[in-house]
PDB file of C-alpha atoms in Angstrom:
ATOM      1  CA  UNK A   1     -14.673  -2.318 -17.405  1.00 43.00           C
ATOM      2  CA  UNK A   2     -16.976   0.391 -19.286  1.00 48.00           C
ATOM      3  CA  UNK A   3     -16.106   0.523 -23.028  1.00 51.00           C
ATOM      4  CA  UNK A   4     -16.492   4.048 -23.297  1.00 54.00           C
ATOM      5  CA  UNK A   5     -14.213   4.970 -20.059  1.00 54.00           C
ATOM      6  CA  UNK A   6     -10.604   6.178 -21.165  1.00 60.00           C
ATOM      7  CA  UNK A   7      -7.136   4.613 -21.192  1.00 66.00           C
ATOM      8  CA  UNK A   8      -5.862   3.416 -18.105  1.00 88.00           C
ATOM      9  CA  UNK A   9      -4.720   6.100 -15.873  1.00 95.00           C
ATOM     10  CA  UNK A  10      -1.160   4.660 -14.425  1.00 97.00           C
ATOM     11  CA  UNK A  11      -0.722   5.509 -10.971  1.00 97.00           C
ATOM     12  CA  UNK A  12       2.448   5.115  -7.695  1.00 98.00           C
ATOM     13  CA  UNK A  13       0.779   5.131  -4.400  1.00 98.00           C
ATOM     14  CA  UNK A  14       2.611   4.108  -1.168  1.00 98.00           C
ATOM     15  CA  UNK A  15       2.270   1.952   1.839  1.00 98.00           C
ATOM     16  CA  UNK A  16       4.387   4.174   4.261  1.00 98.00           C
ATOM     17  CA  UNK A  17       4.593   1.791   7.409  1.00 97.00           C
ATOM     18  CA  UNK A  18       5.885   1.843  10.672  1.00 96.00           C
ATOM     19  CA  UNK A  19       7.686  -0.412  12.492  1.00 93.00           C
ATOM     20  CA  UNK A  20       4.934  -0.506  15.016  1.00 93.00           C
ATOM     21  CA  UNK A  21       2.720  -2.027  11.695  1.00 93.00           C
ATOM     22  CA  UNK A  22       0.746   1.642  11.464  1.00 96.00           C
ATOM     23  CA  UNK A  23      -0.101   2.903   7.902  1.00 97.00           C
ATOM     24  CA  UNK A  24      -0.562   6.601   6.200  1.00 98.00           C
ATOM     25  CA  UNK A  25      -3.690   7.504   5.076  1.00 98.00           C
ATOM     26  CA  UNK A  26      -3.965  10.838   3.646  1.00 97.00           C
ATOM     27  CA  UNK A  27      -7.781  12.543   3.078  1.00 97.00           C
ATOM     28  CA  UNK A  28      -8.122  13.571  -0.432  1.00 94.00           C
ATOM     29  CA  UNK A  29      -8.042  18.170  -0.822  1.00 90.00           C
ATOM     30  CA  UNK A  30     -11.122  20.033  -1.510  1.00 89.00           C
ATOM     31  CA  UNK A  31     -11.205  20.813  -5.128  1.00 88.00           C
ATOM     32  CA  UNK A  32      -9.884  16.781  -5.799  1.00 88.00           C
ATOM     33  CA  UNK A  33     -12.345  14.071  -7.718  1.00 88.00           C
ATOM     34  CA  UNK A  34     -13.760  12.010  -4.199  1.00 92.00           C
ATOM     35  CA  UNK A  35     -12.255  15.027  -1.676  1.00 93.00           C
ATOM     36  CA  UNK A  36     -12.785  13.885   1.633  1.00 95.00           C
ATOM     37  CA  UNK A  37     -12.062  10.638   0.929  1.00 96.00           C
ATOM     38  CA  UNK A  38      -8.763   8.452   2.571  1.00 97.00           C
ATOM     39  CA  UNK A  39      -6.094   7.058   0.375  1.00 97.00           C
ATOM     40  CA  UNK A  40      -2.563   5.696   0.537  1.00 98.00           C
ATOM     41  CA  UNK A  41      -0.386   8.848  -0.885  1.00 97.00           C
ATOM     42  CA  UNK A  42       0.511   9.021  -4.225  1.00 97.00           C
ATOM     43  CA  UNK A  43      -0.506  10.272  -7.751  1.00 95.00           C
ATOM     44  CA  UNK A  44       0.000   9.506 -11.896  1.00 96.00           C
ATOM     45  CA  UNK A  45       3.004   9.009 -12.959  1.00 98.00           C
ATOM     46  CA  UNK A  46       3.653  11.422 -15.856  1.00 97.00           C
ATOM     47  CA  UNK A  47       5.247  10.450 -19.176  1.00 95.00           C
ATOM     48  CA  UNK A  48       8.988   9.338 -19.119  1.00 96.00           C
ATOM     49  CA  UNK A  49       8.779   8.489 -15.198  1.00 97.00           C
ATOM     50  CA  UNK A  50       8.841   4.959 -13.981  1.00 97.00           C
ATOM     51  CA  UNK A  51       6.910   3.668 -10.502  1.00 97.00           C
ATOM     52  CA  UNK A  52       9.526   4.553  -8.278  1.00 98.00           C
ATOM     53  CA  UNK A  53      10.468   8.032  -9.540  1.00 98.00           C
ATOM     54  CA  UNK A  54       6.680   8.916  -9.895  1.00 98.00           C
ATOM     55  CA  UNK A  55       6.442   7.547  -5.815  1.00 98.00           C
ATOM     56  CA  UNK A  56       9.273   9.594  -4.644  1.00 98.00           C
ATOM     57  CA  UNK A  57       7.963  12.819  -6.471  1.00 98.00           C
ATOM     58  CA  UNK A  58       4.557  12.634  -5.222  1.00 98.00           C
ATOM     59  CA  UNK A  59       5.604  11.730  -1.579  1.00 98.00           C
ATOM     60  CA  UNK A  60       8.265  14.755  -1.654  1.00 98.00           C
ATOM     61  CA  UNK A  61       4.709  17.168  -3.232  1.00 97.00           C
ATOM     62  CA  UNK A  62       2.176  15.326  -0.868  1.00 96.00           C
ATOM     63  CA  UNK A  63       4.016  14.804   2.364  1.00 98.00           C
ATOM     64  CA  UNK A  64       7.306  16.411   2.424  1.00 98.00           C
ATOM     65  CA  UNK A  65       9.295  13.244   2.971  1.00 98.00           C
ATOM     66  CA  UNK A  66      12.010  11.861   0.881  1.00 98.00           C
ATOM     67  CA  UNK A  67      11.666   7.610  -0.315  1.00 98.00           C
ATOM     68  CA  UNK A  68      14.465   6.256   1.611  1.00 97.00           C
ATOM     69  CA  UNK A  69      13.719   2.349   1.295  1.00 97.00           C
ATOM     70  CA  UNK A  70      11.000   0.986  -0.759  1.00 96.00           C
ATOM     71  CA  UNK A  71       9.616  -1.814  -3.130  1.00 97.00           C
ATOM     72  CA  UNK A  72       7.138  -2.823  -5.504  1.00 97.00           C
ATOM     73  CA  UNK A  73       4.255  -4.819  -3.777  1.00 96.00           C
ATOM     74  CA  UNK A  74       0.580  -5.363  -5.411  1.00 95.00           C
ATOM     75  CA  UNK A  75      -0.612  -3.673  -8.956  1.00 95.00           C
ATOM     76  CA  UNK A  76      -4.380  -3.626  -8.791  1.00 94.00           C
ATOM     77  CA  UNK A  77      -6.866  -1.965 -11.486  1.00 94.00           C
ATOM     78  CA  UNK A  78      -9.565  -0.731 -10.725  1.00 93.00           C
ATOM     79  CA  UNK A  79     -12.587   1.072 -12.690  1.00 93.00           C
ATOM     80  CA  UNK A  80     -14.220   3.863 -10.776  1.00 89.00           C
ATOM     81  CA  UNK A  81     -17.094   5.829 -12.498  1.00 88.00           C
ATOM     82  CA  UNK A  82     -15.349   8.737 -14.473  1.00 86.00           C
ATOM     83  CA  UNK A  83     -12.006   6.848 -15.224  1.00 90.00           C
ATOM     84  CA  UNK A  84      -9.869   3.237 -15.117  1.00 94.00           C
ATOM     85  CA  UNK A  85      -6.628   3.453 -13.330  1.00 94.00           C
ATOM     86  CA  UNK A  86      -3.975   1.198 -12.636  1.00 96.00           C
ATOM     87  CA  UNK A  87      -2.835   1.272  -9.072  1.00 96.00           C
ATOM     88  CA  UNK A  88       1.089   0.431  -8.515  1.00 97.00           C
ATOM     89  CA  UNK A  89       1.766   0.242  -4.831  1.00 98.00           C
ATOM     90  CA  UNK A  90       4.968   0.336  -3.457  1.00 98.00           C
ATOM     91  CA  UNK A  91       6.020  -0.664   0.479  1.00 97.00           C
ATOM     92  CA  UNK A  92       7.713   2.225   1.875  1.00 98.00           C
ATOM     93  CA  UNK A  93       9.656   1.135   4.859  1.00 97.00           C
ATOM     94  CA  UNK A  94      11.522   4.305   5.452  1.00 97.00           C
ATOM     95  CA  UNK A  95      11.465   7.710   4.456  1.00 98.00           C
ATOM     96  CA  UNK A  96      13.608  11.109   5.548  1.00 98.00           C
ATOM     97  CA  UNK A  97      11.553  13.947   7.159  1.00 98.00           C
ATOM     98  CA  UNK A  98       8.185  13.719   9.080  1.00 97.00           C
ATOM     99  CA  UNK A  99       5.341  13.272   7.094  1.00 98.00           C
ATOM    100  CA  UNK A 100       2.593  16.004   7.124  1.00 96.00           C
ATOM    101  CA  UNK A 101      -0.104  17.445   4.529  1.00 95.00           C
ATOM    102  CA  UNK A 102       1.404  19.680   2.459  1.00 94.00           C
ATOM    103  CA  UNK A 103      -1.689  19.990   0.142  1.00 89.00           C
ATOM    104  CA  UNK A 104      -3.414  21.035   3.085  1.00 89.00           C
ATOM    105  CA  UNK A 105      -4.951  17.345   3.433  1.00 94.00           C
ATOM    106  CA  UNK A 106      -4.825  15.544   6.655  1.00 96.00           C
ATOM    107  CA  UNK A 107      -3.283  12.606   6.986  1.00 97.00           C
ATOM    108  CA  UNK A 108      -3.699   9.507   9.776  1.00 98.00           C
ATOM    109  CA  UNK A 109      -1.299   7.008  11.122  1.00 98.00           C
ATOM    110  CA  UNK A 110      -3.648   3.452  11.085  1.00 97.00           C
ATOM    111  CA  UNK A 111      -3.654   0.016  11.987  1.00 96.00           C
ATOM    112  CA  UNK A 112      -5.005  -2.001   9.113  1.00 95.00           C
ATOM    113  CA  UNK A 113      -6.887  -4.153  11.416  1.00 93.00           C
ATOM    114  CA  UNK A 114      -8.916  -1.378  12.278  1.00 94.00           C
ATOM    115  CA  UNK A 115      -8.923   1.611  10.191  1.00 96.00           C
ATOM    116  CA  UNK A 116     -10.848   4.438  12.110  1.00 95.00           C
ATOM    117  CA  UNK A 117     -10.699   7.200   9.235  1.00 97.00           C
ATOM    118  CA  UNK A 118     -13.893   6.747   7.090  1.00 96.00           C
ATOM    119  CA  UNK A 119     -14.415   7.173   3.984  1.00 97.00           C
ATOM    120  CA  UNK A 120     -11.962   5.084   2.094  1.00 96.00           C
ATOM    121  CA  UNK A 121     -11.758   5.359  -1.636  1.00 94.00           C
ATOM    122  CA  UNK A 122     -13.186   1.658  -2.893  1.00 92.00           C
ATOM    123  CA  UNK A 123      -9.751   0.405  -4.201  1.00 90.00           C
ATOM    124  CA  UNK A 124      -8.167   0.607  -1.058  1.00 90.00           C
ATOM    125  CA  UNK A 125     -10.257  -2.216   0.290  1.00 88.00           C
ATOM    126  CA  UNK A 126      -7.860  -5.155  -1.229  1.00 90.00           C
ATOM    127  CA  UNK A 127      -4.879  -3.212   0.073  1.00 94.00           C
ATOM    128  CA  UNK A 128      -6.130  -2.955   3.406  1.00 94.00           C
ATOM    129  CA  UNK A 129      -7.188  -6.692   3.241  1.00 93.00           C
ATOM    130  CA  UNK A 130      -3.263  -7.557   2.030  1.00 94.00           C
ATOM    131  CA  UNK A 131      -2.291  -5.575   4.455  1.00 94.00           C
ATOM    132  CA  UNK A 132      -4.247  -7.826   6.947  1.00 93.00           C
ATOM    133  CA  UNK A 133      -2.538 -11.385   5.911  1.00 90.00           C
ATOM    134  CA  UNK A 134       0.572 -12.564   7.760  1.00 83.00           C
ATOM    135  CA  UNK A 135       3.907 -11.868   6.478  1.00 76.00           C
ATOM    136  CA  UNK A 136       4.688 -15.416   6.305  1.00 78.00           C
ATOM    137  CA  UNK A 137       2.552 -18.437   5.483  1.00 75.00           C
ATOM    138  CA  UNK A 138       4.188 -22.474   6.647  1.00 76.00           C
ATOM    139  CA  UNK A 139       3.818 -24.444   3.713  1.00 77.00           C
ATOM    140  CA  UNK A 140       4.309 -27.991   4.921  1.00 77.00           C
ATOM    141  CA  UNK A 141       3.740 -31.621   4.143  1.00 75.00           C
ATOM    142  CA  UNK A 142       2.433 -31.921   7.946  1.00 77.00           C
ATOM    143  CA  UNK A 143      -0.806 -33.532   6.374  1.00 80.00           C
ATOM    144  CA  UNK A 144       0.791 -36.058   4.360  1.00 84.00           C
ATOM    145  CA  UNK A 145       3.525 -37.101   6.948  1.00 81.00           C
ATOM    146  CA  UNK A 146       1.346 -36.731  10.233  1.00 83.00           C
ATOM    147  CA  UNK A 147       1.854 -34.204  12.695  1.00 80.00           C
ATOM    148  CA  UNK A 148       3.923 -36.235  15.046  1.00 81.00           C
ATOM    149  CA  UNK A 149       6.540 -37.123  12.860  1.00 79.00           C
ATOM    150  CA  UNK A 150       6.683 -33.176  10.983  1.00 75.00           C
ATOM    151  CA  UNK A 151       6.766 -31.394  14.765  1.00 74.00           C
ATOM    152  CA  UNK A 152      10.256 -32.411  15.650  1.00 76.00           C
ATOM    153  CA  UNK A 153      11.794 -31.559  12.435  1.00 71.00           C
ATOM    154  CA  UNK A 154      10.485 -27.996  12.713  1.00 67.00           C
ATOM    155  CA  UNK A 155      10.903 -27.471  15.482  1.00 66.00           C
ATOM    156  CA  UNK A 156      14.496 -27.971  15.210  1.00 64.00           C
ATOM    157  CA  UNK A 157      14.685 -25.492  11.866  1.00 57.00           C
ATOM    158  CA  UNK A 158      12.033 -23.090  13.270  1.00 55.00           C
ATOM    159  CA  UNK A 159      15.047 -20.920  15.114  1.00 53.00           C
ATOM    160  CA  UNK A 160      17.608 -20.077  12.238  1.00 44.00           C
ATOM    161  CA  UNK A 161      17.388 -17.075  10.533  1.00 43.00           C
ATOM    162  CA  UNK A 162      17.904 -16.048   7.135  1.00 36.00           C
ATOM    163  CA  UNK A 163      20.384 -13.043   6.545  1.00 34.00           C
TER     164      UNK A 163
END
């Protein structure tokens, strides 16, 4: 980090995504530091406001939609040239209203495999790439018990399903 750069700069963004695995990207307003740039929509979060009130603010300003069903995900900081910020993501799994540019930006519905809207502001690289993982990783002890003897027990537990 630069020594001379100022105080963090706390920020809510959010993750709206579809069932169908699609995420909003907005493009950053003319007049805005990096306009014409793509972002997940959000913005600071002002003094007295915690992530989740500063998320639904911003997406009700930004987008027009009201948070319905949301959670804290990934915190990344990130120094770009003029200031530090803090980035506090949120997954936003539902949402009243249809979202749309109320700032005049436009936004983009995208799969995170293959984002088509160019250019994305830098820090959005690790989300994309967390975006990218699978939900859910197998931890097992197939290596230490061999294959053969691991397969039958799983597959036996692979079918329930947690509530």
């Amino acid at each position: 980090m630069h020594p001379s750069l100022d105080p963090s700069v706390e920020v809510a963004v959010g993750v709206l995504q579809r069932a169908d695995g699609c995420v909003l990207l907005a493009e950053r307003p003319p007049g805005k530091p990096w306009a014409g740039y793509w972002e997940f929509p959000g913005g600071k979060i002002e003094a007295g406001e915690d992530v989740r009130t500063a998320l639904s603010r911003e997406l009700h300003e930004e987008l027009g939609i009201e948070l319905e069903r949301g959670y804290p995900w990934i915190s990344v900081d990130y120094a770009y040239p003029e200031k530090r910020v803090r980035l506090n993501f949120y997954r936003v799994l539902g949402w009243h209203g249809t979202p749309h540019g109320r700032e005049g930006q436009r936004t983009s519905w995208e799969d995170p495999q293959a984002v088509g809207v160019q250019p994305l502001l830098p820090a959005n690289e690790k989300i994309l790439h967390a975006l990218r993982l699978p939900a859910v990783y197998g931890i097992t002890h197939a290596a230490r018990d061999g294959v053969a003897a691991f397969l039958p027990g799983w597959m036996r537990h692979s079918n329930r399903v947690c509530a």
